[in-house]
mmCIF file with all atom_site columns, C-alpha atoms in Angstrom:
data_model
loop_
_atom_site.group_PDB
_atom_site.id
_atom_site.type_symbol
_atom_site.label_atom_id
_atom_site.label_alt_id
_atom_site.label_comp_id
_atom_site.label_asym_id
_atom_site.label_entity_id
_atom_site.label_seq_id
_atom_site.pdbx_PDB_ins_code
_atom_site.Cartn_x
_atom_site.Cartn_y
_atom_site.Cartn_z
_atom_site.occupancy
_atom_site.B_iso_or_equiv
_atom_site.pdbx_formal_charge
_atom_site.auth_seq_id
_atom_site.auth_comp_id
_atom_site.auth_asym_id
_atom_site.auth_atom_id
_atom_site.pdbx_PDB_model_num
ATOM 1   C CA . UNK A 1 1   ? -20.693 4.722   -34.010 1.00 36.00 ? 167 UNK A CA 1
ATOM 2   C CA . UNK A 1 2   ? -20.773 4.468   -30.200 1.00 37.00 ? 168 UNK A CA 1
ATOM 3   C CA . UNK A 1 3   ? -17.472 4.196   -28.516 1.00 38.00 ? 169 UNK A CA 1
ATOM 4   C CA . UNK A 1 4   ? -16.795 1.174   -26.545 1.00 39.00 ? 170 UNK A CA 1
ATOM 5   C CA . UNK A 1 5   ? -15.250 0.838   -23.425 1.00 40.00 ? 171 UNK A CA 1
ATOM 6   C CA . UNK A 1 6   ? -12.766 -1.749  -22.371 1.00 43.00 ? 172 UNK A CA 1
ATOM 7   C CA . UNK A 1 7   ? -14.102 -2.735  -18.848 1.00 42.00 ? 173 UNK A CA 1
ATOM 8   C CA . UNK A 1 8   ? -11.268 -5.211  -18.639 1.00 45.00 ? 174 UNK A CA 1
ATOM 9   C CA . UNK A 1 9   ? -8.600  -2.469  -17.823 1.00 49.00 ? 175 UNK A CA 1
ATOM 10  C CA . UNK A 1 10  ? -10.947 0.351   -16.088 1.00 53.00 ? 176 UNK A CA 1
ATOM 11  C CA . UNK A 1 11  ? -10.550 0.044   -12.543 1.00 52.00 ? 177 UNK A CA 1
ATOM 12  C CA . UNK A 1 12  ? -13.320 0.653   -9.816  1.00 59.00 ? 178 UNK A CA 1
ATOM 13  C CA . UNK A 1 13  ? -13.886 4.049   -8.419  1.00 78.00 ? 179 UNK A CA 1
ATOM 14  C CA . UNK A 1 14  ? -11.618 6.423   -6.522  1.00 81.00 ? 180 UNK A CA 1
ATOM 15  C CA . UNK A 1 15  ? -13.283 6.076   -3.742  1.00 81.00 ? 181 UNK A CA 1
ATOM 16  C CA . UNK A 1 16  ? -12.704 2.593   -3.679  1.00 84.00 ? 182 UNK A CA 1
ATOM 17  C CA . UNK A 1 17  ? -8.869  2.589   -4.236  1.00 86.00 ? 183 UNK A CA 1
ATOM 18  C CA . UNK A 1 18  ? -8.122  6.064   -2.048  1.00 84.00 ? 184 UNK A CA 1
ATOM 19  C CA . UNK A 1 19  ? -11.060 5.425   0.310   1.00 83.00 ? 185 UNK A CA 1
ATOM 20  C CA . UNK A 1 20  ? -9.909  1.619   0.734   1.00 87.00 ? 186 UNK A CA 1
ATOM 21  C CA . UNK A 1 21  ? -5.956  2.005   0.748   1.00 83.00 ? 187 UNK A CA 1
ATOM 22  C CA . UNK A 1 22  ? -5.629  4.913   2.685   1.00 80.00 ? 188 UNK A CA 1
ATOM 23  C CA . UNK A 1 23  ? -8.459  4.270   4.801   1.00 84.00 ? 189 UNK A CA 1
ATOM 24  C CA . UNK A 1 24  ? -8.678  0.846   5.885   1.00 85.00 ? 190 UNK A CA 1
ATOM 25  C CA . UNK A 1 25  ? -5.412  1.059   7.534   1.00 82.00 ? 191 UNK A CA 1
ATOM 26  C CA . UNK A 1 26  ? -6.672  3.556   10.060  1.00 83.00 ? 192 UNK A CA 1
ATOM 27  C CA . UNK A 1 27  ? -10.196 2.175   10.705  1.00 83.00 ? 193 UNK A CA 1
ATOM 28  C CA . UNK A 1 28  ? -8.407  -0.847  11.703  1.00 83.00 ? 194 UNK A CA 1
ATOM 29  C CA . UNK A 1 29  ? -6.109  0.984   14.122  1.00 83.00 ? 195 UNK A CA 1
ATOM 30  C CA . UNK A 1 30  ? -9.002  2.302   15.767  1.00 85.00 ? 196 UNK A CA 1
ATOM 31  C CA . UNK A 1 31  ? -10.638 -0.229  15.524  1.00 81.00 ? 197 UNK A CA 1
ATOM 32  C CA . UNK A 1 32  ? -7.666  -2.302  17.494  1.00 80.00 ? 198 UNK A CA 1
ATOM 33  C CA . UNK A 1 33  ? -7.528  0.554   19.801  1.00 82.00 ? 199 UNK A CA 1
ATOM 34  C CA . UNK A 1 34  ? -11.126 0.612   21.064  1.00 82.00 ? 200 UNK A CA 1
ATOM 35  C CA . UNK A 1 35  ? -10.775 -3.406  21.443  1.00 77.00 ? 201 UNK A CA 1
ATOM 36  C CA . UNK A 1 36  ? -8.115  -2.770  23.390  1.00 76.00 ? 202 UNK A CA 1
ATOM 37  C CA . UNK A 1 37  ? -9.283  -0.133  25.509  1.00 79.00 ? 203 UNK A CA 1
ATOM 38  C CA . UNK A 1 38  ? -12.117 -2.463  26.296  1.00 78.00 ? 204 UNK A CA 1
ATOM 39  C CA . UNK A 1 39  ? -10.173 -5.435  27.174  1.00 72.00 ? 205 UNK A CA 1
ATOM 40  C CA . UNK A 1 40  ? -7.928  -3.222  29.571  1.00 73.00 ? 206 UNK A CA 1
ATOM 41  C CA . UNK A 1 41  ? -11.144 -1.955  31.251  1.00 76.00 ? 207 UNK A CA 1
ATOM 42  C CA . UNK A 1 42  ? -12.723 -5.708  31.626  1.00 74.00 ? 208 UNK A CA 1
ATOM 43  C CA . UNK A 1 43  ? -9.672  -6.801  32.838  1.00 72.00 ? 209 UNK A CA 1
ATOM 44  C CA . UNK A 1 44  ? -6.488  -4.566  33.846  1.00 75.00 ? 210 UNK A CA 1
ATOM 45  C CA . UNK A 1 45  ? -4.730  -6.734  36.268  1.00 71.00 ? 211 UNK A CA 1
ATOM 46  C CA . UNK A 1 46  ? -2.088  -7.623  33.326  1.00 68.00 ? 212 UNK A CA 1
ATOM 47  C CA . UNK A 1 47  ? -1.294  -4.051  31.859  1.00 71.00 ? 213 UNK A CA 1
ATOM 48  C CA . UNK A 1 48  ? -1.219  -3.030  35.734  1.00 73.00 ? 214 UNK A CA 1
ATOM 49  C CA . UNK A 1 49  ? 1.495   -5.767  35.799  1.00 70.00 ? 215 UNK A CA 1
ATOM 50  C CA . UNK A 1 50  ? 3.218   -4.552  32.705  1.00 67.00 ? 216 UNK A CA 1
ATOM 51  C CA . UNK A 1 51  ? 3.088   -1.031  33.822  1.00 70.00 ? 217 UNK A CA 1
ATOM 52  C CA . UNK A 1 52  ? 4.591   -1.874  37.143  1.00 71.00 ? 218 UNK A CA 1
ATOM 53  C CA . UNK A 1 53  ? 7.407   -3.664  35.881  1.00 68.00 ? 219 UNK A CA 1
ATOM 54  C CA . UNK A 1 54  ? 8.392   -1.114  33.193  1.00 67.00 ? 220 UNK A CA 1
ATOM 55  C CA . UNK A 1 55  ? 8.484   1.652   36.436  1.00 68.00 ? 221 UNK A CA 1
ATOM 56  C CA . UNK A 1 56  ? 10.603  -0.799  37.892  1.00 68.00 ? 222 UNK A CA 1
ATOM 57  C CA . UNK A 1 57  ? 13.080  -0.636  34.942  1.00 64.00 ? 223 UNK A CA 1
ATOM 58  C CA . UNK A 1 58  ? 12.874  2.992   34.743  1.00 60.00 ? 224 UNK A CA 1
ATOM 59  C CA . UNK A 1 59  ? 14.022  3.117   38.121  1.00 61.00 ? 225 UNK A CA 1
ATOM 60  C CA . UNK A 1 60  ? 17.027  0.992   37.971  1.00 59.00 ? 226 UNK A CA 1
ATOM 61  C CA . UNK A 1 61  ? 15.550  -2.061  39.270  1.00 55.00 ? 227 UNK A CA 1
ATOM 62  C CA . UNK A 1 62  ? 16.461  -5.495  37.890  1.00 56.00 ? 228 UNK A CA 1
ATOM 63  C CA . UNK A 1 63  ? 16.470  -6.488  34.076  1.00 58.00 ? 229 UNK A CA 1
ATOM 64  C CA . UNK A 1 64  ? 13.395  -8.091  32.953  1.00 57.00 ? 230 UNK A CA 1
ATOM 65  C CA . UNK A 1 65  ? 14.420  -11.694 31.684  1.00 57.00 ? 231 UNK A CA 1
ATOM 66  C CA . UNK A 1 66  ? 12.489  -13.106 28.419  1.00 59.00 ? 232 UNK A CA 1
ATOM 67  C CA . UNK A 1 67  ? 10.538  -15.944 30.411  1.00 62.00 ? 233 UNK A CA 1
ATOM 68  C CA . UNK A 1 68  ? 9.115   -12.815 32.370  1.00 60.00 ? 234 UNK A CA 1
ATOM 69  C CA . UNK A 1 69  ? 8.104   -10.710 29.796  1.00 59.00 ? 235 UNK A CA 1
ATOM 70  C CA . UNK A 1 70  ? 6.722   -13.775 28.150  1.00 62.00 ? 236 UNK A CA 1
ATOM 71  C CA . UNK A 1 71  ? 4.598   -13.831 31.090  1.00 63.00 ? 237 UNK A CA 1
ATOM 72  C CA . UNK A 1 72  ? 3.233   -10.303 31.226  1.00 61.00 ? 238 UNK A CA 1
ATOM 73  C CA . UNK A 1 73  ? 2.455   -9.952  27.225  1.00 65.00 ? 239 UNK A CA 1
ATOM 74  C CA . UNK A 1 74  ? 0.949   -13.023 27.099  1.00 70.00 ? 240 UNK A CA 1
ATOM 75  C CA . UNK A 1 75  ? -2.553  -12.326 28.682  1.00 67.00 ? 241 UNK A CA 1
ATOM 76  C CA . UNK A 1 76  ? -2.495  -8.495  27.024  1.00 67.00 ? 242 UNK A CA 1
ATOM 77  C CA . UNK A 1 77  ? -2.182  -10.229 23.613  1.00 72.00 ? 243 UNK A CA 1
ATOM 78  C CA . UNK A 1 78  ? -4.883  -12.561 24.491  1.00 74.00 ? 244 UNK A CA 1
ATOM 79  C CA . UNK A 1 79  ? -7.228  -9.855  25.376  1.00 72.00 ? 245 UNK A CA 1
ATOM 80  C CA . UNK A 1 80  ? -6.392  -7.991  22.595  1.00 74.00 ? 246 UNK A CA 1
ATOM 81  C CA . UNK A 1 81  ? -6.976  -10.765 19.738  1.00 78.00 ? 247 UNK A CA 1
ATOM 82  C CA . UNK A 1 82  ? -9.977  -9.864  17.762  1.00 79.00 ? 248 UNK A CA 1
ATOM 83  C CA . UNK A 1 83  ? -8.639  -6.518  17.515  1.00 78.00 ? 249 UNK A CA 1
ATOM 84  C CA . UNK A 1 84  ? -5.045  -7.670  16.113  1.00 81.00 ? 250 UNK A CA 1
ATOM 85  C CA . UNK A 1 85  ? -7.107  -9.801  13.507  1.00 83.00 ? 251 UNK A CA 1
ATOM 86  C CA . UNK A 1 86  ? -9.395  -7.147  12.362  1.00 82.00 ? 252 UNK A CA 1
ATOM 87  C CA . UNK A 1 87  ? -6.679  -5.113  11.939  1.00 83.00 ? 253 UNK A CA 1
ATOM 88  C CA . UNK A 1 88  ? -4.629  -7.922  10.237  1.00 86.00 ? 254 UNK A CA 1
ATOM 89  C CA . UNK A 1 89  ? -7.832  -7.901  7.802   1.00 88.00 ? 255 UNK A CA 1
ATOM 90  C CA . UNK A 1 90  ? -7.683  -4.447  7.146   1.00 87.00 ? 256 UNK A CA 1
ATOM 91  C CA . UNK A 1 91  ? -3.946  -4.807  6.089   1.00 87.00 ? 257 UNK A CA 1
ATOM 92  C CA . UNK A 1 92  ? -4.850  -7.549  3.928   1.00 91.00 ? 258 UNK A CA 1
ATOM 93  C CA . UNK A 1 93  ? -7.460  -6.009  2.243   1.00 91.00 ? 259 UNK A CA 1
ATOM 94  C CA . UNK A 1 94  ? -5.206  -3.246  1.459   1.00 91.00 ? 260 UNK A CA 1
ATOM 95  C CA . UNK A 1 95  ? -2.546  -5.466  -0.213  1.00 93.00 ? 261 UNK A CA 1
ATOM 96  C CA . UNK A 1 96  ? -4.882  -6.555  -2.313  1.00 93.00 ? 262 UNK A CA 1
ATOM 97  C CA . UNK A 1 97  ? -6.648  -3.449  -3.499  1.00 92.00 ? 263 UNK A CA 1
ATOM 98  C CA . UNK A 1 98  ? -3.273  -2.265  -4.547  1.00 92.00 ? 264 UNK A CA 1
ATOM 99  C CA . UNK A 1 99  ? -2.356  -5.319  -6.008  1.00 95.00 ? 265 UNK A CA 1
ATOM 100 C CA . UNK A 1 100 ? -5.112  -5.102  -8.030  1.00 93.00 ? 266 UNK A CA 1
ATOM 101 C CA . UNK A 1 101 ? -4.710  -1.579  -9.109  1.00 93.00 ? 267 UNK A CA 1
ATOM 102 C CA . UNK A 1 102 ? -1.510  -2.463  -10.225 1.00 95.00 ? 268 UNK A CA 1
ATOM 103 C CA . UNK A 1 103 ? -2.704  -5.278  -12.508 1.00 94.00 ? 269 UNK A CA 1
ATOM 104 C CA . UNK A 1 104 ? -5.271  -2.103  -13.994 1.00 93.00 ? 270 UNK A CA 1
ATOM 105 C CA . UNK A 1 105 ? -2.674  -0.254  -14.664 1.00 94.00 ? 271 UNK A CA 1
ATOM 106 C CA . UNK A 1 106 ? -0.358  -2.485  -16.515 1.00 95.00 ? 272 UNK A CA 1
ATOM 107 C CA . UNK A 1 107 ? -3.809  -4.078  -18.851 1.00 93.00 ? 273 UNK A CA 1
ATOM 108 C CA . UNK A 1 108 ? -4.814  -0.166  -19.478 1.00 92.00 ? 274 UNK A CA 1
ATOM 109 C CA . UNK A 1 109 ? -1.060  -0.154  -21.476 1.00 93.00 ? 275 UNK A CA 1
ATOM 110 C CA . UNK A 1 110 ? -1.945  -3.135  -23.261 1.00 91.00 ? 276 UNK A CA 1
ATOM 111 C CA . UNK A 1 111 ? -5.337  -2.040  -24.054 1.00 89.00 ? 277 UNK A CA 1
ATOM 112 C CA . UNK A 1 112 ? -4.465  1.257   -25.280 1.00 90.00 ? 278 UNK A CA 1
ATOM 113 C CA . UNK A 1 113 ? -1.655  -0.395  -28.156 1.00 87.00 ? 279 UNK A CA 1
ATOM 114 C CA . UNK A 1 114 ? 1.614   -0.984  -26.056 1.00 89.00 ? 280 UNK A CA 1
ATOM 115 C CA . UNK A 1 115 ? 1.537   -4.614  -26.893 1.00 87.00 ? 281 UNK A CA 1
ATOM 116 C CA . UNK A 1 116 ? 5.011   -5.260  -25.570 1.00 90.00 ? 282 UNK A CA 1
ATOM 117 C CA . UNK A 1 117 ? 3.733   -4.263  -21.897 1.00 91.00 ? 283 UNK A CA 1
ATOM 118 C CA . UNK A 1 118 ? 4.915   -7.367  -19.300 1.00 93.00 ? 284 UNK A CA 1
ATOM 119 C CA . UNK A 1 119 ? 2.242   -9.517  -18.063 1.00 94.00 ? 285 UNK A CA 1
ATOM 120 C CA . UNK A 1 120 ? -0.366  -7.208  -15.842 1.00 95.00 ? 286 UNK A CA 1
ATOM 121 C CA . UNK A 1 121 ? -0.928  -9.756  -13.391 1.00 95.00 ? 287 UNK A CA 1
ATOM 122 C CA . UNK A 1 122 ? 3.064   -10.554 -13.088 1.00 95.00 ? 288 UNK A CA 1
ATOM 123 C CA . UNK A 1 123 ? 3.887   -6.946  -12.614 1.00 96.00 ? 289 UNK A CA 1
ATOM 124 C CA . UNK A 1 124 ? 1.410   -7.266  -9.751  1.00 96.00 ? 290 UNK A CA 1
ATOM 125 C CA . UNK A 1 125 ? 2.312   -10.727 -8.038  1.00 96.00 ? 291 UNK A CA 1
ATOM 126 C CA . UNK A 1 126 ? 5.847   -9.969  -7.772  1.00 96.00 ? 292 UNK A CA 1
ATOM 127 C CA . UNK A 1 127 ? 5.488   -7.863  -5.468  1.00 96.00 ? 293 UNK A CA 1
ATOM 128 C CA . UNK A 1 128 ? 4.276   -9.610  -3.130  1.00 95.00 ? 294 UNK A CA 1
ATOM 129 C CA . UNK A 1 129 ? 7.811   -11.525 -2.769  1.00 95.00 ? 295 UNK A CA 1
ATOM 130 C CA . UNK A 1 130 ? 9.361   -10.161 0.417   1.00 93.00 ? 296 UNK A CA 1
ATOM 131 C CA . UNK A 1 131 ? 12.463  -8.363  -0.147  1.00 92.00 ? 297 UNK A CA 1
ATOM 132 C CA . UNK A 1 132 ? 12.482  -8.686  -3.914  1.00 96.00 ? 298 UNK A CA 1
ATOM 133 C CA . UNK A 1 133 ? 9.822   -6.365  -3.500  1.00 94.00 ? 299 UNK A CA 1
ATOM 134 C CA . UNK A 1 134 ? 11.962  -3.347  -2.405  1.00 93.00 ? 300 UNK A CA 1
ATOM 135 C CA . UNK A 1 135 ? 13.615  -3.780  -6.459  1.00 95.00 ? 301 UNK A CA 1
ATOM 136 C CA . UNK A 1 136 ? 10.460  -4.787  -7.660  1.00 96.00 ? 302 UNK A CA 1
ATOM 137 C CA . UNK A 1 137 ? 8.313   -1.535  -6.961  1.00 95.00 ? 303 UNK A CA 1
ATOM 138 C CA . UNK A 1 138 ? 11.004  0.130   -9.249  1.00 96.00 ? 304 UNK A CA 1
ATOM 139 C CA . UNK A 1 139 ? 9.759   -2.281  -11.994 1.00 96.00 ? 305 UNK A CA 1
ATOM 140 C CA . UNK A 1 140 ? 6.192   -2.015  -11.627 1.00 96.00 ? 306 UNK A CA 1
ATOM 141 C CA . UNK A 1 141 ? 5.891   1.625   -10.496 1.00 96.00 ? 307 UNK A CA 1
ATOM 142 C CA . UNK A 1 142 ? 8.239   3.560   -12.579 1.00 96.00 ? 308 UNK A CA 1
ATOM 143 C CA . UNK A 1 143 ? 8.342   1.236   -14.824 1.00 96.00 ? 309 UNK A CA 1
ATOM 144 C CA . UNK A 1 144 ? 4.812   1.616   -15.190 1.00 97.00 ? 310 UNK A CA 1
ATOM 145 C CA . UNK A 1 145 ? 5.219   5.629   -15.508 1.00 97.00 ? 311 UNK A CA 1
ATOM 146 C CA . UNK A 1 146 ? 8.166   5.255   -18.336 1.00 96.00 ? 312 UNK A CA 1
ATOM 147 C CA . UNK A 1 147 ? 6.132   3.360   -20.602 1.00 96.00 ? 313 UNK A CA 1
ATOM 148 C CA . UNK A 1 148 ? 3.122   5.340   -20.218 1.00 96.00 ? 314 UNK A CA 1
ATOM 149 C CA . UNK A 1 149 ? 4.695   8.473   -21.286 1.00 96.00 ? 315 UNK A CA 1
ATOM 150 C CA . UNK A 1 150 ? 6.574   6.521   -24.001 1.00 95.00 ? 316 UNK A CA 1
ATOM 151 C CA . UNK A 1 151 ? 3.013   5.612   -25.508 1.00 95.00 ? 317 UNK A CA 1
ATOM 152 C CA . UNK A 1 152 ? 1.696   9.149   -24.874 1.00 94.00 ? 318 UNK A CA 1
ATOM 153 C CA . UNK A 1 153 ? 4.789   10.197  -27.462 1.00 94.00 ? 319 UNK A CA 1
ATOM 154 C CA . UNK A 1 154 ? 4.089   7.166   -29.486 1.00 92.00 ? 320 UNK A CA 1
ATOM 155 C CA . UNK A 1 155 ? 0.749   8.149   -30.276 1.00 92.00 ? 321 UNK A CA 1
ATOM 156 C CA . UNK A 1 156 ? 0.880   11.583  -30.295 1.00 92.00 ? 322 UNK A CA 1
ATOM 157 C CA . UNK A 1 157 ? -1.862  11.926  -27.326 1.00 92.00 ? 323 UNK A CA 1
ATOM 158 C CA . UNK A 1 158 ? -1.878  15.136  -25.812 1.00 90.00 ? 324 UNK A CA 1
ATOM 159 C CA . UNK A 1 159 ? -1.712  14.558  -22.831 1.00 92.00 ? 325 UNK A CA 1
ATOM 160 C CA . UNK A 1 160 ? -0.053  15.697  -19.480 1.00 93.00 ? 326 UNK A CA 1
ATOM 161 C CA . UNK A 1 161 ? 3.302   13.273  -19.101 1.00 94.00 ? 327 UNK A CA 1
ATOM 162 C CA . UNK A 1 162 ? 3.143   11.530  -15.662 1.00 95.00 ? 328 UNK A CA 1
ATOM 163 C CA . UNK A 1 163 ? 5.629   12.399  -13.487 1.00 94.00 ? 329 UNK A CA 1
ATOM 164 C CA . UNK A 1 164 ? 8.961   9.941   -13.150 1.00 95.00 ? 330 UNK A CA 1
ATOM 165 C CA . UNK A 1 165 ? 10.470  11.714  -9.959  1.00 95.00 ? 331 UNK A CA 1
ATOM 166 C CA . UNK A 1 166 ? 6.994   11.568  -8.138  1.00 95.00 ? 332 UNK A CA 1
ATOM 167 C CA . UNK A 1 167 ? 6.909   8.106   -8.299  1.00 96.00 ? 333 UNK A CA 1
ATOM 168 C CA . UNK A 1 168 ? 10.367  7.741   -7.893  1.00 96.00 ? 334 UNK A CA 1
ATOM 169 C CA . UNK A 1 169 ? 9.870   9.781   -4.864  1.00 96.00 ? 335 UNK A CA 1
ATOM 170 C CA . UNK A 1 170 ? 7.554   7.086   -3.652  1.00 95.00 ? 336 UNK A CA 1
ATOM 171 C CA . UNK A 1 171 ? 9.195   3.914   -4.727  1.00 95.00 ? 337 UNK A CA 1
ATOM 172 C CA . UNK A 1 172 ? 12.454  5.406   -2.497  1.00 96.00 ? 338 UNK A CA 1
ATOM 173 C CA . UNK A 1 173 ? 10.634  6.165   1.072   1.00 96.00 ? 339 UNK A CA 1
ATOM 174 C CA . UNK A 1 174 ? 8.400   3.161   0.816   1.00 93.00 ? 340 UNK A CA 1
ATOM 175 C CA . UNK A 1 175 ? 11.773  1.229   1.070   1.00 94.00 ? 341 UNK A CA 1
ATOM 176 C CA . UNK A 1 176 ? 13.484  3.666   3.690   1.00 95.00 ? 342 UNK A CA 1
ATOM 177 C CA . UNK A 1 177 ? 10.328  2.906   6.154   1.00 93.00 ? 343 UNK A CA 1
ATOM 178 C CA . UNK A 1 178 ? 12.250  -0.187  6.679   1.00 92.00 ? 344 UNK A CA 1
ATOM 179 C CA . UNK A 1 179 ? 14.630  2.315   8.769   1.00 92.00 ? 345 UNK A CA 1
ATOM 180 C CA . UNK A 1 180 ? 14.476  2.045   12.418  1.00 89.00 ? 346 UNK A CA 1
ATOM 181 C CA . UNK A 1 181 ? 13.374  5.479   14.038  1.00 88.00 ? 347 UNK A CA 1
ATOM 182 C CA . UNK A 1 182 ? 13.197  7.373   11.043  1.00 92.00 ? 348 UNK A CA 1
ATOM 183 C CA . UNK A 1 183 ? 11.410  5.399   9.067   1.00 91.00 ? 349 UNK A CA 1
ATOM 184 C CA . UNK A 1 184 ? 8.045   6.706   10.946  1.00 91.00 ? 350 UNK A CA 1
ATOM 185 C CA . UNK A 1 185 ? 9.221   9.700   8.936   1.00 94.00 ? 351 UNK A CA 1
ATOM 186 C CA . UNK A 1 186 ? 9.747   8.410   5.486   1.00 94.00 ? 352 UNK A CA 1
ATOM 187 C CA . UNK A 1 187 ? 5.884   6.333   6.077   1.00 91.00 ? 353 UNK A CA 1
ATOM 188 C CA . UNK A 1 188 ? 4.465   9.963   6.571   1.00 92.00 ? 354 UNK A CA 1
ATOM 189 C CA . UNK A 1 189 ? 6.359   11.549  3.452   1.00 95.00 ? 355 UNK A CA 1
ATOM 190 C CA . UNK A 1 190 ? 5.458   8.171   1.641   1.00 93.00 ? 356 UNK A CA 1
ATOM 191 C CA . UNK A 1 191 ? 1.652   8.300   2.654   1.00 89.00 ? 357 UNK A CA 1
ATOM 192 C CA . UNK A 1 192 ? 1.597   11.744  1.031   1.00 91.00 ? 358 UNK A CA 1
ATOM 193 C CA . UNK A 1 193 ? 3.223   10.893  -2.201  1.00 93.00 ? 359 UNK A CA 1
ATOM 194 C CA . UNK A 1 194 ? 0.935   8.030   -2.206  1.00 91.00 ? 360 UNK A CA 1
ATOM 195 C CA . UNK A 1 195 ? -2.193  10.005  -1.496  1.00 88.00 ? 361 UNK A CA 1
ATOM 196 C CA . UNK A 1 196 ? -0.907  12.168  -4.682  1.00 90.00 ? 362 UNK A CA 1
ATOM 197 C CA . UNK A 1 197 ? -0.162  9.602   -6.969  1.00 93.00 ? 363 UNK A CA 1
ATOM 198 C CA . UNK A 1 198 ? -3.311  7.200   -6.464  1.00 92.00 ? 364 UNK A CA 1
ATOM 199 C CA . UNK A 1 199 ? -5.916  9.942   -8.243  1.00 90.00 ? 365 UNK A CA 1
ATOM 200 C CA . UNK A 1 200 ? -3.773  10.541  -11.114 1.00 93.00 ? 366 UNK A CA 1
ATOM 201 C CA . UNK A 1 201 ? -3.095  6.739   -11.278 1.00 94.00 ? 367 UNK A CA 1
ATOM 202 C CA . UNK A 1 202 ? -7.163  6.007   -11.734 1.00 93.00 ? 368 UNK A CA 1
ATOM 203 C CA . UNK A 1 203 ? -7.354  9.286   -14.012 1.00 93.00 ? 369 UNK A CA 1
ATOM 204 C CA . UNK A 1 204 ? -4.909  7.821   -16.426 1.00 94.00 ? 370 UNK A CA 1
ATOM 205 C CA . UNK A 1 205 ? -6.194  3.892   -16.514 1.00 93.00 ? 371 UNK A CA 1
ATOM 206 C CA . UNK A 1 206 ? -9.731  5.396   -17.150 1.00 92.00 ? 372 UNK A CA 1
ATOM 207 C CA . UNK A 1 207 ? -8.494  7.424   -20.021 1.00 92.00 ? 373 UNK A CA 1
ATOM 208 C CA . UNK A 1 208 ? -6.605  4.715   -21.232 1.00 92.00 ? 374 UNK A CA 1
ATOM 209 C CA . UNK A 1 209 ? -9.601  2.528   -21.353 1.00 88.00 ? 375 UNK A CA 1
ATOM 210 C CA . UNK A 1 210 ? -11.272 5.024   -23.091 1.00 87.00 ? 376 UNK A CA 1
ATOM 211 C CA . UNK A 1 211 ? -8.776  5.299   -25.721 1.00 85.00 ? 377 UNK A CA 1
ATOM 212 C CA . UNK A 1 212 ? -8.633  1.528   -26.051 1.00 75.00 ? 378 UNK A CA 1
ATOM 213 C CA . UNK A 1 213 ? -12.552 1.439   -26.625 1.00 65.00 ? 379 UNK A CA 1
ATOM 214 C CA . UNK A 1 214 ? -12.494 4.086   -29.120 1.00 58.00 ? 380 UNK A CA 1
ATOM 215 C CA . UNK A 1 215 ? -9.682  2.638   -31.090 1.00 53.00 ? 381 UNK A CA 1
ATOM 216 C CA . UNK A 1 216 ? -12.080 -0.688  -31.340 1.00 55.00 ? 382 UNK A CA 1
ATOM 217 C CA . UNK A 1 217 ? -15.174 1.390   -31.899 1.00 52.00 ? 383 UNK A CA 1
ATOM 218 C CA . UNK A 1 218 ? -13.078 3.027   -34.942 1.00 49.00 ? 384 UNK A CA 1
#
């Protein structure tokens, strides 16, 4: 009998998810930088005014007041609006891909037989709530890993267990990116961990879809 694969649980290719989640921010930042350079070259005066003021402050000049700061930055921001919009769109696309991947991972558990798994879209969309998502990232990420490993044990599937410590490290470092100064270092560590996790998560979602398809065909 032909095996039927559950398309509802199977995500798009690794190229889409890994390339999109890790590549789109880089493309957005490069596009913004190029647009900013072009804008400054076409009208360098606001940039020169700001540079002069910074040099004055560096050598013990008078402090900048908020009104002066706004008058210096506003022309620069106006020039860079297209680049800022493009960078914002790239990050919105990344968030969309990430939310869809979280939804697909929980849907795969349900399709493979974990009938008590929470709502896939509920688990994913709650990550969009500011501040609360610091807590929810553990429920959506680490919680999925634990349920996945439990499903392997319950079904007796001979599949390598997913590393809880790796997912936990990604959750913790993501939260620590909000720290001033050192947050940049945690962001770099988090990027490496996310890169390591993405491929494995997609592999397991597709593998779970195959198991659910084989069960339906039996």
